């Protein structure tokens, strides 16, 4: 089944030590106090071939204007070591500020989505179906935010697709514009999270661009199945180009008169 989806979720940037980075473009108010940023987008996933593509709607990011995702691709990788499992390898580029094509690789746990697909069986997921409140916990779920006496967690709860602590292997030399940038084999993250002493930081460290070593976490908390987009017939495109041609001819004639 090829599933077309709209999704909503949260973006969380974690430093190499696990500490959260506050998105200063958002106010320090509930529910996330700038530590998480609400995001949304679209996704297409082919459950037969285990491949997908997606979009992330532009969102304001650290004073550099809108962050714009480019070339979001996904590949199901089982358990990451050749066995069955819910992991998905994602790669994307980001345009932000003066940086184009910031490479981001990420290992996701899609057990919530895959579980819903399995439960639907041969009937498949239905248009309008919402998947939320099910799946794994995001790696950043128990990250401790705030300082001093104002420490708190911002759990997202079980979610259809979440970021894990797995790291990816770089594909060659990672520079701006490299996509995909991360591949198998997966690398176990052994860094101790400075906020909660857990082993592993959510996300795979970025290797190029303005945030080297930092970890971009994209967690999808709700998915809505939508109809497949209707392709525009070639005849319509030809008709449109023909109209443009006629307009051009008419303008040249008017100039001669």
PDB file of C-alpha atoms in Angstrom:
ATOM      1  CA  UNK A   1       0.000   0.000   0.000  1.00  0.00           C
ATOM      2  CA  UNK A   2       1.195   3.492  -0.881  1.00  0.00           C
ATOM      3  CA  UNK A   3       0.072   5.752   1.959  1.00  0.00           C
ATOM      4  CA  UNK A   4      -0.250   9.513   1.615  1.00  0.00           C
ATOM      5  CA  UNK A   5      -0.284  11.415   4.891  1.00  0.00           C
ATOM      6  CA  UNK A   6      -0.368  14.804   6.526  1.00  0.00           C
ATOM      7  CA  UNK A   7       1.499  14.910   9.818  1.00  0.00           C
ATOM      8  CA  UNK A   8       2.190  17.121  12.804  1.00  0.00           C
ATOM      9  CA  UNK A   9       4.894  16.844  15.404  1.00  0.00           C
ATOM     10  CA  UNK A  10       7.822  18.478  17.156  1.00  0.00           C
ATOM     11  CA  UNK A  11      11.344  19.550  16.277  1.00  0.00           C
ATOM     12  CA  UNK A  12      13.922  19.463  19.066  1.00  0.00           C
ATOM     13  CA  UNK A  13      17.586  20.429  18.713  1.00  0.00           C
ATOM     14  CA  UNK A  14      19.957  18.768  21.170  1.00  0.00           C
ATOM     15  CA  UNK A  15      23.602  19.671  21.714  1.00  0.00           C
ATOM     16  CA  UNK A  16      26.294  17.008  21.486  1.00  0.00           C
ATOM     17  CA  UNK A  17      26.033  16.513  25.254  1.00  0.00           C
ATOM     18  CA  UNK A  18      22.258  16.126  25.177  1.00  0.00           C
ATOM     19  CA  UNK A  19      21.356  19.576  26.443  1.00  0.00           C
ATOM     20  CA  UNK A  20      18.419  21.210  24.628  1.00  0.00           C
ATOM     21  CA  UNK A  21      18.879  24.303  22.494  1.00  0.00           C
ATOM     22  CA  UNK A  22      16.093  26.864  22.868  1.00  0.00           C
ATOM     23  CA  UNK A  23      14.623  28.115  19.590  1.00  0.00           C
ATOM     24  CA  UNK A  24      14.747  31.826  20.320  1.00  0.00           C
ATOM     25  CA  UNK A  25      12.180  32.531  17.585  1.00  0.00           C
ATOM     26  CA  UNK A  26       9.482  31.177  19.878  1.00  0.00           C
ATOM     27  CA  UNK A  27       8.352  32.640  23.204  1.00  0.00           C
ATOM     28  CA  UNK A  28       9.351  31.116  26.502  1.00  0.00           C
ATOM     29  CA  UNK A  29       5.770  30.056  27.221  1.00  0.00           C
ATOM     30  CA  UNK A  30       3.817  26.822  27.639  1.00  0.00           C
ATOM     31  CA  UNK A  31       3.663  24.158  26.477  1.00  0.00           C
ATOM     32  CA  UNK A  32       7.258  23.826  25.230  1.00  0.00           C
ATOM     33  CA  UNK A  33       8.922  27.078  26.366  1.00  0.00           C
ATOM     34  CA  UNK A  34      10.855  27.292  23.093  1.00  0.00           C
ATOM     35  CA  UNK A  35      12.596  23.961  23.716  1.00  0.00           C
ATOM     36  CA  UNK A  36      10.466  22.216  21.128  1.00  0.00           C
ATOM     37  CA  UNK A  37       9.058  23.695  17.927  1.00  0.00           C
ATOM     38  CA  UNK A  38       5.732  22.665  16.425  1.00  0.00           C
ATOM     39  CA  UNK A  39       6.207  21.360  12.882  1.00  0.00           C
ATOM     40  CA  UNK A  40       4.060  19.787  10.180  1.00  0.00           C
ATOM     41  CA  UNK A  41       4.344  18.393   6.697  1.00  0.00           C
ATOM     42  CA  UNK A  42       3.378  15.643   4.297  1.00  0.00           C
ATOM     43  CA  UNK A  43       4.640  12.139   3.680  1.00  0.00           C
ATOM     44  CA  UNK A  44       4.260   9.322   1.180  1.00  0.00           C
ATOM     45  CA  UNK A  45       5.313   5.808   2.169  1.00  0.00           C
ATOM     46  CA  UNK A  46       5.292   2.636   0.082  1.00  0.00           C
ATOM     47  CA  UNK A  47       4.841  -0.234   2.563  1.00  0.00           C
ATOM     48  CA  UNK A  48       5.707  -2.860  -0.075  1.00  0.00           C
ATOM     49  CA  UNK A  49       9.094  -1.450  -1.031  1.00  0.00           C
ATOM     50  CA  UNK A  50       9.730   0.287   2.302  1.00  0.00           C
ATOM     51  CA  UNK A  51      10.512   3.625   0.712  1.00  0.00           C
ATOM     52  CA  UNK A  52       9.101   7.070   1.211  1.00  0.00           C
ATOM     53  CA  UNK A  53       9.433  10.783   0.634  1.00  0.00           C
ATOM     54  CA  UNK A  54       8.250  13.745   2.637  1.00  0.00           C
ATOM     55  CA  UNK A  55       8.077  17.463   3.169  1.00  0.00           C
ATOM     56  CA  UNK A  56       8.459  19.689   6.206  1.00  0.00           C
ATOM     57  CA  UNK A  57       6.613  22.979   6.158  1.00  0.00           C
ATOM     58  CA  UNK A  58       9.057  25.885   6.671  1.00  0.00           C
ATOM     59  CA  UNK A  59       9.440  26.918  10.297  1.00  0.00           C
ATOM     60  CA  UNK A  60      11.181  29.831  11.975  1.00  0.00           C
ATOM     61  CA  UNK A  61      14.514  28.768  13.377  1.00  0.00           C
ATOM     62  CA  UNK A  62      17.128  30.413  15.652  1.00  0.00           C
ATOM     63  CA  UNK A  63      16.950  33.905  14.180  1.00  0.00           C
ATOM     64  CA  UNK A  64      18.021  32.823  10.709  1.00  0.00           C
ATOM     65  CA  UNK A  65      14.645  32.944   9.049  1.00  0.00           C
ATOM     66  CA  UNK A  66      12.630  29.976   7.857  1.00  0.00           C
ATOM     67  CA  UNK A  67      14.230  26.543   7.735  1.00  0.00           C
ATOM     68  CA  UNK A  68      13.242  24.774   4.516  1.00  0.00           C
ATOM     69  CA  UNK A  69      13.628  21.040   4.037  1.00  0.00           C
ATOM     70  CA  UNK A  70      14.833  19.670   0.708  1.00  0.00           C
ATOM     71  CA  UNK A  71      14.853  16.133  -0.690  1.00  0.00           C
ATOM     72  CA  UNK A  72      13.376  14.221   2.264  1.00  0.00           C
ATOM     73  CA  UNK A  73      13.825  10.491   1.574  1.00  0.00           C
ATOM     74  CA  UNK A  74      13.172   7.439   3.771  1.00  0.00           C
ATOM     75  CA  UNK A  75      14.078   3.756   3.663  1.00  0.00           C
ATOM     76  CA  UNK A  76      12.853   0.988   5.963  1.00  0.00           C
ATOM     77  CA  UNK A  77      15.870  -0.838   7.461  1.00  0.00           C
ATOM     78  CA  UNK A  78      14.264  -3.409   9.788  1.00  0.00           C
ATOM     79  CA  UNK A  79      16.263  -3.546  13.007  1.00  0.00           C
ATOM     80  CA  UNK A  80      19.256  -1.931  11.292  1.00  0.00           C
ATOM     81  CA  UNK A  81      21.349  -5.118  11.342  1.00  0.00           C
ATOM     82  CA  UNK A  82      19.585  -7.253   8.761  1.00  0.00           C
ATOM     83  CA  UNK A  83      16.637  -8.449  10.842  1.00  0.00           C
ATOM     84  CA  UNK A  84      13.017  -7.468  11.127  1.00  0.00           C
ATOM     85  CA  UNK A  85      12.175  -4.258  12.933  1.00  0.00           C
ATOM     86  CA  UNK A  86      10.473  -0.868  12.755  1.00  0.00           C
ATOM     87  CA  UNK A  87      13.464   1.351  11.968  1.00  0.00           C
ATOM     88  CA  UNK A  88      13.524   3.818   9.079  1.00  0.00           C
ATOM     89  CA  UNK A  89      16.600   5.651   7.794  1.00  0.00           C
ATOM     90  CA  UNK A  90      15.841   9.224   6.824  1.00  0.00           C
ATOM     91  CA  UNK A  91      17.970  11.731   4.957  1.00  0.00           C
ATOM     92  CA  UNK A  92      17.231  15.343   4.095  1.00  0.00           C
ATOM     93  CA  UNK A  93      18.809  18.670   3.349  1.00  0.00           C
ATOM     94  CA  UNK A  94      17.941  21.997   4.958  1.00  0.00           C
ATOM     95  CA  UNK A  95      18.234  25.524   3.695  1.00  0.00           C
ATOM     96  CA  UNK A  96      18.623  28.001   6.524  1.00  0.00           C
ATOM     97  CA  UNK A  97      20.092  31.497   6.694  1.00  0.00           C
ATOM     98  CA  UNK A  98      22.965  31.536   4.168  1.00  0.00           C
ATOM     99  CA  UNK A  99      23.454  27.757   4.357  1.00  0.00           C
ATOM    100  CA  UNK A 100      21.965  25.640   1.577  1.00  0.00           C
ATOM    101  CA  UNK A 101      21.647  21.876   1.802  1.00  0.00           C
ATOM    102  CA  UNK A 102      22.602  21.298   5.442  1.00  0.00           C
ATOM    103  CA  UNK A 103      22.764  17.467   5.487  1.00  0.00           C
ATOM    104  CA  UNK A 104      20.708  15.709   8.170  1.00  0.00           C
ATOM    105  CA  UNK A 105      20.566  11.934   8.615  1.00  0.00           C
ATOM    106  CA  UNK A 106      18.262  10.427  11.197  1.00  0.00           C
ATOM    107  CA  UNK A 107      17.143   6.980  12.357  1.00  0.00           C
ATOM    108  CA  UNK A 108      13.443   6.789  13.139  1.00  0.00           C
ATOM    109  CA  UNK A 109      11.272   4.248  14.943  1.00  0.00           C
ATOM    110  CA  UNK A 110       8.062   3.918  12.895  1.00  0.00           C
ATOM    111  CA  UNK A 111       6.469   1.174  14.995  1.00  0.00           C
ATOM    112  CA  UNK A 112       3.306   3.254  15.458  1.00  0.00           C
ATOM    113  CA  UNK A 113       2.773   3.648  11.707  1.00  0.00           C
ATOM    114  CA  UNK A 114       3.748   0.066  10.868  1.00  0.00           C
ATOM    115  CA  UNK A 115       1.577  -1.271  13.680  1.00  0.00           C
ATOM    116  CA  UNK A 116      -1.439   0.578  12.285  1.00  0.00           C
ATOM    117  CA  UNK A 117      -0.707  -0.804   8.807  1.00  0.00           C
ATOM    118  CA  UNK A 118      -0.477  -4.334  10.180  1.00  0.00           C
ATOM    119  CA  UNK A 119      -3.704  -3.925  12.133  1.00  0.00           C
ATOM    120  CA  UNK A 120      -5.523  -2.657   9.038  1.00  0.00           C
ATOM    121  CA  UNK A 121      -4.566  -5.827   7.162  1.00  0.00           C
ATOM    122  CA  UNK A 122      -5.659  -6.274   3.565  1.00  0.00           C
ATOM    123  CA  UNK A 123      -8.151  -3.402   3.852  1.00  0.00           C
ATOM    124  CA  UNK A 124      -5.275  -0.966   4.248  1.00  0.00           C
ATOM    125  CA  UNK A 125      -5.345   2.376   6.007  1.00  0.00           C
ATOM    126  CA  UNK A 126      -8.385   4.446   5.125  1.00  0.00           C
ATOM    127  CA  UNK A 127      -8.515   8.096   4.050  1.00  0.00           C
ATOM    128  CA  UNK A 128      -9.271  10.226   7.093  1.00  0.00           C
ATOM    129  CA  UNK A 129      -7.804   7.711   9.529  1.00  0.00           C
ATOM    130  CA  UNK A 130      -5.755   9.338  12.285  1.00  0.00           C
ATOM    131  CA  UNK A 131      -2.800   7.596  13.927  1.00  0.00           C
ATOM    132  CA  UNK A 132      -1.752   9.120  17.244  1.00  0.00           C
ATOM    133  CA  UNK A 133      -0.994   8.095  20.811  1.00  0.00           C
ATOM    134  CA  UNK A 134       0.614   4.857  19.683  1.00  0.00           C
ATOM    135  CA  UNK A 135       4.147   3.704  18.916  1.00  0.00           C
ATOM    136  CA  UNK A 136       7.507   4.254  20.571  1.00  0.00           C
ATOM    137  CA  UNK A 137       8.712   7.071  22.807  1.00  0.00           C
ATOM    138  CA  UNK A 138      10.973   9.720  21.301  1.00  0.00           C
ATOM    139  CA  UNK A 139      14.598   9.549  22.403  1.00  0.00           C
ATOM    140  CA  UNK A 140      14.200  13.109  23.727  1.00  0.00           C
ATOM    141  CA  UNK A 141      11.096  12.205  25.738  1.00  0.00           C
ATOM    142  CA  UNK A 142      12.927  12.181  29.076  1.00  0.00           C
ATOM    143  CA  UNK A 143      15.391  14.970  28.275  1.00  0.00           C
ATOM    144  CA  UNK A 144      15.550  17.393  31.188  1.00  0.00           C
ATOM    145  CA  UNK A 145      14.849  20.959  30.093  1.00  0.00           C
ATOM    146  CA  UNK A 146      15.302  24.165  32.058  1.00  0.00           C
ATOM    147  CA  UNK A 147      17.895  24.983  34.721  1.00  0.00           C
ATOM    148  CA  UNK A 148      18.172  25.284  38.473  1.00  0.00           C
ATOM    149  CA  UNK A 149      14.882  24.751  40.245  1.00  0.00           C
ATOM    150  CA  UNK A 150      12.975  25.132  36.973  1.00  0.00           C
ATOM    151  CA  UNK A 151      13.795  21.710  35.555  1.00  0.00           C
ATOM    152  CA  UNK A 152      11.149  19.760  33.722  1.00  0.00           C
ATOM    153  CA  UNK A 153      10.597  17.144  31.037  1.00  0.00           C
ATOM    154  CA  UNK A 154       8.455  17.646  27.962  1.00  0.00           C
ATOM    155  CA  UNK A 155       7.303  14.121  27.087  1.00  0.00           C
ATOM    156  CA  UNK A 156       5.561  13.612  23.772  1.00  0.00           C
ATOM    157  CA  UNK A 157       4.208  10.194  24.725  1.00  0.00           C
ATOM    158  CA  UNK A 158       3.842   7.229  22.355  1.00  0.00           C
ATOM    159  CA  UNK A 159       4.027   8.545  18.790  1.00  0.00           C
ATOM    160  CA  UNK A 160       3.779   6.996  15.310  1.00  0.00           C
ATOM    161  CA  UNK A 161       7.290   7.953  14.141  1.00  0.00           C
ATOM    162  CA  UNK A 162      10.030   9.133  16.503  1.00  0.00           C
ATOM    163  CA  UNK A 163      13.745   9.865  16.541  1.00  0.00           C
ATOM    164  CA  UNK A 164      16.031   7.234  18.093  1.00  0.00           C
ATOM    165  CA  UNK A 165      19.535   7.443  19.583  1.00  0.00           C
ATOM    166  CA  UNK A 166      21.072   5.472  16.699  1.00  0.00           C
ATOM    167  CA  UNK A 167      23.757   7.256  14.678  1.00  0.00           C
ATOM    168  CA  UNK A 168      24.449   6.649  10.998  1.00  0.00           C
ATOM    169  CA  UNK A 169      27.673   6.075   9.114  1.00  0.00           C
ATOM    170  CA  UNK A 170      28.698   9.030   6.963  1.00  0.00           C
ATOM    171  CA  UNK A 171      28.623   8.564   3.196  1.00  0.00           C
ATOM    172  CA  UNK A 172      32.087   9.769   2.207  1.00  0.00           C
ATOM    173  CA  UNK A 173      32.945  13.370   3.015  1.00  0.00           C
ATOM    174  CA  UNK A 174      29.894  15.196   4.311  1.00  0.00           C
ATOM    175  CA  UNK A 175      29.648  18.794   3.085  1.00  0.00           C
ATOM    176  CA  UNK A 176      26.815  21.226   2.455  1.00  0.00           C
ATOM    177  CA  UNK A 177      24.612  19.867  -0.295  1.00  0.00           C
ATOM    178  CA  UNK A 178      25.413  16.208   0.460  1.00  0.00           C
ATOM    179  CA  UNK A 179      22.199  14.160   0.417  1.00  0.00           C
ATOM    180  CA  UNK A 180      21.932  11.423   1.422  1.00  0.00           C
ATOM    181  CA  UNK A 181      24.637  11.893   4.006  1.00  0.00           C
ATOM    182  CA  UNK A 182      24.043   8.934   6.340  1.00  0.00           C
ATOM    183  CA  UNK A 183      23.847   5.208   5.695  1.00  0.00           C
ATOM    184  CA  UNK A 184      24.254   1.769   7.272  1.00  0.00           C
ATOM    185  CA  UNK A 185      25.782   0.339   9.353  1.00  0.00           C
ATOM    186  CA  UNK A 186      24.186   2.011  12.335  1.00  0.00           C
ATOM    187  CA  UNK A 187      26.442   3.174  15.135  1.00  0.00           C
ATOM    188  CA  UNK A 188      25.492   2.850  18.781  1.00  0.00           C
ATOM    189  CA  UNK A 189      25.577   6.248  20.476  1.00  0.00           C
ATOM    190  CA  UNK A 190      27.577   5.863  23.693  1.00  0.00           C
ATOM    191  CA  UNK A 191      27.513   9.521  24.785  1.00  0.00           C
ATOM    192  CA  UNK A 192      26.113  10.037  28.283  1.00  0.00           C
ATOM    193  CA  UNK A 193      23.182  12.469  28.197  1.00  0.00           C
ATOM    194  CA  UNK A 194      24.203  15.322  30.498  1.00  0.00           C
ATOM    195  CA  UNK A 195      20.572  16.049  31.413  1.00  0.00           C
ATOM    196  CA  UNK A 196      19.500  12.633  32.677  1.00  0.00           C
ATOM    197  CA  UNK A 197      22.585  10.336  32.578  1.00  0.00           C
ATOM    198  CA  UNK A 198      21.013   8.064  29.949  1.00  0.00           C
ATOM    199  CA  UNK A 199      23.282   6.494  27.333  1.00  0.00           C
ATOM    200  CA  UNK A 200      22.747   7.999  23.893  1.00  0.00           C
ATOM    201  CA  UNK A 201      21.522  11.342  22.526  1.00  0.00           C
ATOM    202  CA  UNK A 202      18.455  11.554  20.306  1.00  0.00           C
ATOM    203  CA  UNK A 203      19.372  12.143  16.665  1.00  0.00           C
ATOM    204  CA  UNK A 204      22.492  11.540  14.597  1.00  0.00           C
ATOM    205  CA  UNK A 205      25.144  14.278  14.939  1.00  0.00           C
ATOM    206  CA  UNK A 206      25.264  16.697  12.015  1.00  0.00           C
ATOM    207  CA  UNK A 207      28.651  16.755  10.329  1.00  0.00           C
ATOM    208  CA  UNK A 208      28.481  19.844   8.106  1.00  0.00           C
ATOM    209  CA  UNK A 209      26.952  23.294   8.300  1.00  0.00           C
ATOM    210  CA  UNK A 210      26.377  25.704  11.184  1.00  0.00           C
ATOM    211  CA  UNK A 211      25.503  23.061  13.814  1.00  0.00           C
ATOM    212  CA  UNK A 212      28.349  20.500  13.794  1.00  0.00           C
ATOM    213  CA  UNK A 213      27.858  17.769  16.381  1.00  0.00           C
ATOM    214  CA  UNK A 214      24.323  18.873  17.252  1.00  0.00           C
ATOM    215  CA  UNK A 215      21.356  16.549  16.867  1.00  0.00           C
ATOM    216  CA  UNK A 216      18.164  17.422  14.991  1.00  0.00           C
ATOM    217  CA  UNK A 217      15.170  15.456  16.314  1.00  0.00           C
ATOM    218  CA  UNK A 218      12.001  15.210  14.209  1.00  0.00           C
ATOM    219  CA  UNK A 219       9.156  13.459  16.002  1.00  0.00           C
ATOM    220  CA  UNK A 220       5.800  12.820  14.321  1.00  0.00           C
ATOM    221  CA  UNK A 221       3.074  12.709  16.945  1.00  0.00           C
ATOM    222  CA  UNK A 222       0.006  12.546  14.691  1.00  0.00           C
ATOM    223  CA  UNK A 223      -0.637  11.243  11.179  1.00  0.00           C
ATOM    224  CA  UNK A 224      -3.756  11.691   9.056  1.00  0.00           C
ATOM    225  CA  UNK A 225      -4.212   9.541   5.957  1.00  0.00           C
ATOM    226  CA  UNK A 226      -5.148  11.683   2.946  1.00  0.00           C
ATOM    227  CA  UNK A 227      -6.135  10.908  -0.665  1.00  0.00           C
ATOM    228  CA  UNK A 228      -3.402  10.412  -3.208  1.00  0.00           C
ATOM    229  CA  UNK A 229      -2.779  13.598  -5.202  1.00  0.00           C
ATOM    230  CA  UNK A 230      -4.529  13.624  -8.573  1.00  0.00           C
ATOM    231  CA  UNK A 231      -1.973  13.930 -11.386  1.00  0.00           C
ATOM    232  CA  UNK A 232      -2.592  16.657 -13.935  1.00  0.00           C
ATOM    233  CA  UNK A 233      -3.064  15.061 -17.392  1.00  0.00           C
ATOM    234  CA  UNK A 234      -0.451  15.888 -20.007  1.00  0.00           C
ATOM    235  CA  UNK A 235      -3.188  17.357 -22.205  1.00  0.00           C
ATOM    236  CA  UNK A 236      -3.855  20.021 -19.582  1.00  0.00           C
ATOM    237  CA  UNK A 237      -0.192  21.025 -19.548  1.00  0.00           C
ATOM    238  CA  UNK A 238      -0.207  21.190 -23.376  1.00  0.00           C
ATOM    239  CA  UNK A 239      -3.395  23.250 -23.335  1.00  0.00           C
ATOM    240  CA  UNK A 240      -1.847  25.659 -20.835  1.00  0.00           C
ATOM    241  CA  UNK A 241       1.356  26.042 -22.853  1.00  0.00           C
ATOM    242  CA  UNK A 242      -0.765  26.600 -25.969  1.00  0.00           C
ATOM    243  CA  UNK A 243      -2.669  29.404 -24.243  1.00  0.00           C
ATOM    244  CA  UNK A 244       0.601  31.042 -23.228  1.00  0.00           C
ATOM    245  CA  UNK A 245       1.751  30.841 -26.830  1.00  0.00           C
ATOM    246  CA  UNK A 246      -1.437  32.477 -28.093  1.00  0.00           C
ATOM    247  CA  UNK A 247      -1.051  35.243 -25.516  1.00  0.00           C
ATOM    248  CA  UNK A 248       2.464  35.891 -26.763  1.00  0.00           C
ATOM    249  CA  UNK A 249       1.297  36.047 -30.372  1.00  0.00           C
ATOM    250  CA  UNK A 250      -1.530  38.444 -29.458  1.00  0.00           C
ATOM    251  CA  UNK A 251       0.893  40.747 -27.636  1.00  0.00           C
ATOM    252  CA  UNK A 252       3.268  40.883 -30.619  1.00  0.00           C
ATOM    253  CA  UNK A 253       0.356  41.700 -32.926  1.00  0.00           C
ATOM    254  CA  UNK A 254      -0.816  44.492 -30.638  1.00  0.00           C
ATOM    255  CA  UNK A 255       2.652  46.004 -30.688  1.00  0.00           C
ATOM    256  CA  UNK A 256       2.626  46.081 -34.498  1.00  0.00           C
ATOM    257  CA  UNK A 257      -0.747  47.888 -34.653  1.00  0.00           C
TER     258      UNK A 257
END
